[in-house]
PDB file of C-alpha atoms in Angstrom:
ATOM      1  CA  UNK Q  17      -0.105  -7.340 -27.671  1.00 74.00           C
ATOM      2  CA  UNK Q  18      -0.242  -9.106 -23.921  1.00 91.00           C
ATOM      3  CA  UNK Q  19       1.315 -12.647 -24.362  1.00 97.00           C
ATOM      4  CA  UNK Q  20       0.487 -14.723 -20.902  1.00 98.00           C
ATOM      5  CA  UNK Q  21       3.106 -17.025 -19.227  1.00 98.00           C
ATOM      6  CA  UNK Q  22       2.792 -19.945 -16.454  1.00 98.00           C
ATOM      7  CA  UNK Q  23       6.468 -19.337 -15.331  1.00 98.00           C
ATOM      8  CA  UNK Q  24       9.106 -16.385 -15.784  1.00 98.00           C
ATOM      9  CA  UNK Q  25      11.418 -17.147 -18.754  1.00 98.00           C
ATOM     10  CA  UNK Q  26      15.148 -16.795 -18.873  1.00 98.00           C
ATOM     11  CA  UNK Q  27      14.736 -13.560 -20.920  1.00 98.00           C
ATOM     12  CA  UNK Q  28      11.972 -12.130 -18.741  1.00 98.00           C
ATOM     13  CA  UNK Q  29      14.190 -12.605 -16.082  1.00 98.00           C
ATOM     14  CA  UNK Q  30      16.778 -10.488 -17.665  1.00 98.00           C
ATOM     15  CA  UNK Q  31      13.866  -7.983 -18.127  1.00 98.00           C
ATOM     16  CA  UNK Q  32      13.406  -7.896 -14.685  1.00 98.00           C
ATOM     17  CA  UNK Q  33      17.013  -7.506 -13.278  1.00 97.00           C
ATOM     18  CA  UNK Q  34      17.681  -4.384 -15.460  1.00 97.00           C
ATOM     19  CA  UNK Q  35      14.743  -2.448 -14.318  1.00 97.00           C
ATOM     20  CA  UNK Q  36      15.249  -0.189 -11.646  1.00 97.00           C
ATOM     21  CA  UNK Q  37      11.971   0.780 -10.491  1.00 97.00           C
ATOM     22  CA  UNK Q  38       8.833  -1.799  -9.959  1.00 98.00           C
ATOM     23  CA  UNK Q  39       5.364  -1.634  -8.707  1.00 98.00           C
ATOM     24  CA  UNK Q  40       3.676  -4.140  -5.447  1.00 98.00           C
ATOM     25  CA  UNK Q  41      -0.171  -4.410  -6.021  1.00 98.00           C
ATOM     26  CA  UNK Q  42      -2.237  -5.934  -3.254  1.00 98.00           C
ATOM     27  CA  UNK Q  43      -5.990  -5.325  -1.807  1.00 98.00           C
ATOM     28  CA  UNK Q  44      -7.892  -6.079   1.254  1.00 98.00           C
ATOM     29  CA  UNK Q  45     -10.953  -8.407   0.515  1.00 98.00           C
ATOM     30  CA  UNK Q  46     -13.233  -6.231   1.594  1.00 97.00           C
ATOM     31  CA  UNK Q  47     -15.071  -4.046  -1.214  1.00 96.00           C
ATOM     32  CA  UNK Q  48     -14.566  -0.543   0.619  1.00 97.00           C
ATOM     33  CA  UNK Q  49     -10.389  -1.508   1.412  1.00 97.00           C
ATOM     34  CA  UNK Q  50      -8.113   0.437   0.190  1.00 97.00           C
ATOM     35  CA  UNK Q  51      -5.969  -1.241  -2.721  1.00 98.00           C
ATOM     36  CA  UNK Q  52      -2.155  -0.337  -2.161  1.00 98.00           C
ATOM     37  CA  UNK Q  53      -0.136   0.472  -5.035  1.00 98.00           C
ATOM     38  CA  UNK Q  54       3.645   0.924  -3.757  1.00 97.00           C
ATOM     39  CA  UNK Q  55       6.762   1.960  -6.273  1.00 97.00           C
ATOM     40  CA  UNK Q  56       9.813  -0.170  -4.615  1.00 97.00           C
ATOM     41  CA  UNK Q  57      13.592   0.279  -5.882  1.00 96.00           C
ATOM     42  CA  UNK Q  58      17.026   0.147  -4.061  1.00 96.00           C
ATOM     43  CA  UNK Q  59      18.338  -3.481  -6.067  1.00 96.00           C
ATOM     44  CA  UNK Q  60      15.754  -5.577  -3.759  1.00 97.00           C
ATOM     45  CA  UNK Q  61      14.190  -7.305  -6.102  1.00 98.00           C
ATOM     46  CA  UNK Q  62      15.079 -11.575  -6.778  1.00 98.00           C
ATOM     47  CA  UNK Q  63      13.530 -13.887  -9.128  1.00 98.00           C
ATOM     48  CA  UNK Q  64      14.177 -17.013  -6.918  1.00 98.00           C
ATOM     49  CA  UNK Q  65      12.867 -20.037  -9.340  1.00 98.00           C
ATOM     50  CA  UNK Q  66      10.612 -19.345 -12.749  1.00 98.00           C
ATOM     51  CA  UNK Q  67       7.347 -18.979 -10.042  1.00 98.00           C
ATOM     52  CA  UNK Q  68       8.820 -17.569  -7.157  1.00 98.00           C
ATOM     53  CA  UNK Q  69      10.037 -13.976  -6.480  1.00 98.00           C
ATOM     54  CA  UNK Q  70      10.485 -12.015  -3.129  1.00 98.00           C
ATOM     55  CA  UNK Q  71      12.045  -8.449  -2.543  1.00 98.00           C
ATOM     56  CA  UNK Q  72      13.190  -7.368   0.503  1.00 98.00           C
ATOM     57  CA  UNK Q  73      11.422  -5.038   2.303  1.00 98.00           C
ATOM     58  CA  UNK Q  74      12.056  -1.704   4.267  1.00 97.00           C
ATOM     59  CA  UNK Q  75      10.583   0.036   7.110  1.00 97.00           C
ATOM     60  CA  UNK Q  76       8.240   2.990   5.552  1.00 93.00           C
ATOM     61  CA  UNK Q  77       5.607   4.832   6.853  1.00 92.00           C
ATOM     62  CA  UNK Q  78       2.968   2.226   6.376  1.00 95.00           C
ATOM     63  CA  UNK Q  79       2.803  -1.594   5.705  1.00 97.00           C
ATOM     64  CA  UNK Q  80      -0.170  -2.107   3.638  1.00 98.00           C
ATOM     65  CA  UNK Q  81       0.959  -5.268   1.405  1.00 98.00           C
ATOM     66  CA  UNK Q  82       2.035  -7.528   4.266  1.00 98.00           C
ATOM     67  CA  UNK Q  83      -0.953  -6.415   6.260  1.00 98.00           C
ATOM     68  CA  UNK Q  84      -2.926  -7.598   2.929  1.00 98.00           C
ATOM     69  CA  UNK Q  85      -0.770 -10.572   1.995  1.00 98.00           C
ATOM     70  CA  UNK Q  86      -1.228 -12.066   5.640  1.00 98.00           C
ATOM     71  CA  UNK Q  87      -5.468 -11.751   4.736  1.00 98.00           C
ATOM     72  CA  UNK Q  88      -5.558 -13.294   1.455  1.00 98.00           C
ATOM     73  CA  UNK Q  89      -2.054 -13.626  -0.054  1.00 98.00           C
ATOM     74  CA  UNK Q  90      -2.608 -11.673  -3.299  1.00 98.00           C
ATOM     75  CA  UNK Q  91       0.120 -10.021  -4.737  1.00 98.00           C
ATOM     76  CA  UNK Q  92       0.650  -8.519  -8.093  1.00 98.00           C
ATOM     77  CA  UNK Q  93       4.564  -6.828  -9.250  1.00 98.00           C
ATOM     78  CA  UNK Q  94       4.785  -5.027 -12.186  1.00 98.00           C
ATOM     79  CA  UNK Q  95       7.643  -3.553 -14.120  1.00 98.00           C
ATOM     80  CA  UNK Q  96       7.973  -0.853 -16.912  1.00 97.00           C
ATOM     81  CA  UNK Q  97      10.147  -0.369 -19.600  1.00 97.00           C
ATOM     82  CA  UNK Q  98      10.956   3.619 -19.384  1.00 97.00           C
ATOM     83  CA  UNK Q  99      13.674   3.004 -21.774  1.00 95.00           C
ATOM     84  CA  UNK Q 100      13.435   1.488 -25.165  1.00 95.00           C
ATOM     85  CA  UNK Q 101      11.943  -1.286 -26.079  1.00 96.00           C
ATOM     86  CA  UNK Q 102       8.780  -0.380 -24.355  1.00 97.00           C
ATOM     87  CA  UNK Q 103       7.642  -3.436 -22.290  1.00 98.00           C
ATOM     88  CA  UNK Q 104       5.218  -4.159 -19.241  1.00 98.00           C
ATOM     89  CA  UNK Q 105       5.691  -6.877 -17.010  1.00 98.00           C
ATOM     90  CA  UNK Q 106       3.236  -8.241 -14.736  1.00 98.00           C
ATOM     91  CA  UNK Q 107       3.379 -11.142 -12.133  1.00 98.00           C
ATOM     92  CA  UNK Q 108       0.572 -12.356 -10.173  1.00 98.00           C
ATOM     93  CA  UNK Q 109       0.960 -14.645  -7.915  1.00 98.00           C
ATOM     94  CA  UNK Q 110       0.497 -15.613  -4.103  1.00 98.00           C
ATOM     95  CA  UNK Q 111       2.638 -14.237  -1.321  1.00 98.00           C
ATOM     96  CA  UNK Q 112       3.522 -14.025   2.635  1.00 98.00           C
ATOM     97  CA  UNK Q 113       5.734 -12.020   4.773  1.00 98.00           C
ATOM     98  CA  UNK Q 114       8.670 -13.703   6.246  1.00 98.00           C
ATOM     99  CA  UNK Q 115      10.048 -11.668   8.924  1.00 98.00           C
ATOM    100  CA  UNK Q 116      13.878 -11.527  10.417  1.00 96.00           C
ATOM    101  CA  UNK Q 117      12.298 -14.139  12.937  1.00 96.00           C
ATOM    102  CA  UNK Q 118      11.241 -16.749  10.272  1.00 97.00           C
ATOM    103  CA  UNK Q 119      13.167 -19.820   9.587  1.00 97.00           C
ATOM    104  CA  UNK Q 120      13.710 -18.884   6.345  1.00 97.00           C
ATOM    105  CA  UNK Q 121      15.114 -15.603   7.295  1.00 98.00           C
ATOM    106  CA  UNK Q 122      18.570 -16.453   6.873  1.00 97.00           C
ATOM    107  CA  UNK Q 123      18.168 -18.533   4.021  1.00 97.00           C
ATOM    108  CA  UNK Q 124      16.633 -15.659   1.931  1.00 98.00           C
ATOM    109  CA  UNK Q 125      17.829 -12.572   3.554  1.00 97.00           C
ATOM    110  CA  UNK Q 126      21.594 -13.662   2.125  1.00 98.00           C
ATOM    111  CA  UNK Q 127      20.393 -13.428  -1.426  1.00 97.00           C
ATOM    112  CA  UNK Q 128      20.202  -9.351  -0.615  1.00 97.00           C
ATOM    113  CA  UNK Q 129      22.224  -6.631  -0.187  1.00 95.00           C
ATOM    114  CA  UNK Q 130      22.288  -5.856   3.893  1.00 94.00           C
ATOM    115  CA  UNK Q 131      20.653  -2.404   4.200  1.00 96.00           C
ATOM    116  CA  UNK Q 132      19.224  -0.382   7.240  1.00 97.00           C
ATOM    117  CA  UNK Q 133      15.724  -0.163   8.288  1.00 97.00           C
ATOM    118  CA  UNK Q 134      14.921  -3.991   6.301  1.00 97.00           C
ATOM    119  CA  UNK Q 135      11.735  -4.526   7.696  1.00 97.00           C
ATOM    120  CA  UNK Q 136      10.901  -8.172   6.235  1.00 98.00           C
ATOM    121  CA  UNK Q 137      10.896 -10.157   3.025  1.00 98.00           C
ATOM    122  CA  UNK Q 138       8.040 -10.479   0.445  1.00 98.00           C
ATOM    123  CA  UNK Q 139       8.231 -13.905  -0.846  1.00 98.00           C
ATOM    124  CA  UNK Q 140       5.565 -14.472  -3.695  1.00 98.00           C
ATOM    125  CA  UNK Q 141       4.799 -17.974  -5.442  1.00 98.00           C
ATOM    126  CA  UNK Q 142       4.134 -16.716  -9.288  1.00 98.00           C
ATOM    127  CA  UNK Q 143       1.175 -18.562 -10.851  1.00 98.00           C
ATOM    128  CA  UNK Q 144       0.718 -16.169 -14.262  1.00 98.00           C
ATOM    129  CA  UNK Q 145       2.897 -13.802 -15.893  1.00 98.00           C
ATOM    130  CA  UNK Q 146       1.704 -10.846 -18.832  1.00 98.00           C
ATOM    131  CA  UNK Q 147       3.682  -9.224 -20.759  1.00 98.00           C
ATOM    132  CA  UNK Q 148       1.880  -6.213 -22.655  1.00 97.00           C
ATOM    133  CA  UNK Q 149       3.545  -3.117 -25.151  1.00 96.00           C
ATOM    134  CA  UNK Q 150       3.961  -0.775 -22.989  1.00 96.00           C
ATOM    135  CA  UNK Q 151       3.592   1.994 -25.782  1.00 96.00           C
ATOM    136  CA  UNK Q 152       1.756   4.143 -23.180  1.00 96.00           C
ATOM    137  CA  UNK Q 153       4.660   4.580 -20.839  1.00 97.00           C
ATOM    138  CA  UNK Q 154       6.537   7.438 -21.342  1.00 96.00           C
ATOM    139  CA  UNK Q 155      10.909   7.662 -21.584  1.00 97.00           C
ATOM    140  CA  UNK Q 156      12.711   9.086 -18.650  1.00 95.00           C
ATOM    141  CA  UNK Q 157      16.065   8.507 -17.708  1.00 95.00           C
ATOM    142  CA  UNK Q 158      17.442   6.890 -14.914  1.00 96.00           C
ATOM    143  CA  UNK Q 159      19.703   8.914 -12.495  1.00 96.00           C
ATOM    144  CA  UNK Q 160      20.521   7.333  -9.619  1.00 96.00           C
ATOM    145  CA  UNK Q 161      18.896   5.791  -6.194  1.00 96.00           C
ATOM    146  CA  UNK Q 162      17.567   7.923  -3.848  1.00 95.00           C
ATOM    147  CA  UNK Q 163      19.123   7.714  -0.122  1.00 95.00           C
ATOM    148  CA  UNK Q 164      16.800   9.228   1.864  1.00 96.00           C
ATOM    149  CA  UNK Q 165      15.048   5.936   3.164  1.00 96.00           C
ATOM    150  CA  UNK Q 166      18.252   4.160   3.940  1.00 96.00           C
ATOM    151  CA  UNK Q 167      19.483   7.409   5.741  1.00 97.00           C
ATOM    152  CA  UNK Q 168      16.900   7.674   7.627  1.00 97.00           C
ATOM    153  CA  UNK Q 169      17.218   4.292   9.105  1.00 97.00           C
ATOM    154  CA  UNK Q 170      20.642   4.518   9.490  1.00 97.00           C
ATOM    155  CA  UNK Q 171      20.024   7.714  11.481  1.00 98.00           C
ATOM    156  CA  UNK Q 172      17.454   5.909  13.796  1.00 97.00           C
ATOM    157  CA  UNK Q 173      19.568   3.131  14.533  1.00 97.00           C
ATOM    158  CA  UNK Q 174      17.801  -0.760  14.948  1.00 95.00           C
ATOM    159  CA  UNK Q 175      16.015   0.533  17.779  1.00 97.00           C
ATOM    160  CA  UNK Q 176      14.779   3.607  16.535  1.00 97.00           C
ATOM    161  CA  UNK Q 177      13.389   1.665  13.370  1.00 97.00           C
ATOM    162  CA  UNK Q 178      11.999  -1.204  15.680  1.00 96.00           C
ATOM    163  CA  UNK Q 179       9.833   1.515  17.728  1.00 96.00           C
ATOM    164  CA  UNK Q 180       8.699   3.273  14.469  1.00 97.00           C
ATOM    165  CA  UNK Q 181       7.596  -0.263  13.221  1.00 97.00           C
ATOM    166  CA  UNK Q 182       5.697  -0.658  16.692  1.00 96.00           C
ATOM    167  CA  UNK Q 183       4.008   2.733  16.155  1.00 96.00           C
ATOM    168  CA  UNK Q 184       3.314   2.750  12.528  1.00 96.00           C
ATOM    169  CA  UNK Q 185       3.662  -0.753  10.695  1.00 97.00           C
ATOM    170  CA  UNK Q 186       1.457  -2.841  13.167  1.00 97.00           C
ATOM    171  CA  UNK Q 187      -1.897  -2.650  11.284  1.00 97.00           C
ATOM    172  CA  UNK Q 188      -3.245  -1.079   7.713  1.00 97.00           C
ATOM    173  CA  UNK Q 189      -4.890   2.025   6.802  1.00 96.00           C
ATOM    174  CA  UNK Q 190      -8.006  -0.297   6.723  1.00 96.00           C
ATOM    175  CA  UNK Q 191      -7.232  -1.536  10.559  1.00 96.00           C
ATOM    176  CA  UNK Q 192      -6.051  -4.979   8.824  1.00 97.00           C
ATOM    177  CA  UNK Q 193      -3.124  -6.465  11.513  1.00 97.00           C
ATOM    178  CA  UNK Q 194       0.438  -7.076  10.038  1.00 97.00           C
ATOM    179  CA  UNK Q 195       2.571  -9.632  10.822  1.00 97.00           C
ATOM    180  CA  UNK Q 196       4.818  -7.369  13.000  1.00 96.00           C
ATOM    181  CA  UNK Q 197       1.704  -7.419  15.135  1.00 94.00           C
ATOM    182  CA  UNK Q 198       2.156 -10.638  16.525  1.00 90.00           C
ATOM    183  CA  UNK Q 199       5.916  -9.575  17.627  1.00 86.00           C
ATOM    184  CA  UNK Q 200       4.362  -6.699  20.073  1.00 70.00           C
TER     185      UNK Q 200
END
């Protein structure tokens, strides 16, 4: 049953690396905000230290968890075996947004792969980690990556990414401003 953890272990870590699909939790604080659950893959995940993770982040259509992050810094990840041994993985923890104009951008953007349309970094300090079963989950088998995101952005061009971001990543579905906001 669920087994809880102050810091990710070398094994969990391994866990981690070999999954290719995980899950970014994060809510408003108000009681009628929307809570934003967003599937993330591509490789952009790092554990950085046993209690710190980030992943890097690429432009989509909206920017809910940095818009939440920058109001209360909650963050939850979660992983799923879909293979066997079934396995959940959960982190919670406390995050921010660094952006390409950070001090730390350089620093952490070299521990990823470069890829079009990056938006920012998700850096999360982890203060408790679950493990559960993962009975529930069903099997399915992995087939590749799809491109569509990073051909989009290649397709756009920096530009054409950085005026998307202006139109659609500036605030959350809830009105909530994002980071990016204070760039415009």
């Amino acid at each position: 049953m669920a087994k809880v953890f102050d810091c990710i272990t070398e094994e969990q870590q391994g866990f981690i690396a070999a999954q290719n699909l995980f899950f970014v939790g994060s809510a408003p604080l108000s009681p009628t905000g929307h809570v934003n659950l967003s599937p993330k893959g591509l490789g952009c995940f790092r554990v950085l230290s046993p209690n710190r993770v980030g992943y890097l982040d690429l432009t989509g259509s909206g920017n809910e968890t940095s818009a939440h992050l920058q109001e209360n810094g909650r963050i939850t990840f979660m992983f799923c075996a879909f293979e066997e041994p079934a396995r959940i993985l959960r982190l919670y923890g406390q995050g921010k947004t660094i952006l390409p104009s950070s001090p730390d951008w350089d620093s952490l953007s070299s521990l990823f792969f470069p890829m079009p349309g990056t938006r920012q970094i998700i850096v999360a300090d982890i203060e408790k980690i679950q493990t559960s079963c993962g009975f529930g989950v069903p099997l399915y088998e992995y087939q590749g990556e799809r491109q569509t995101l990073v051909n989009w952005a290649s397709k756009k061009g920096e530009e054409g990414v950085r005026e998307f971001q202006q139109q659609r990543n500036l605030v959350s579905i809830d009105g909530l401003a994002t980071p990016l906001s204070k760039l415009s």
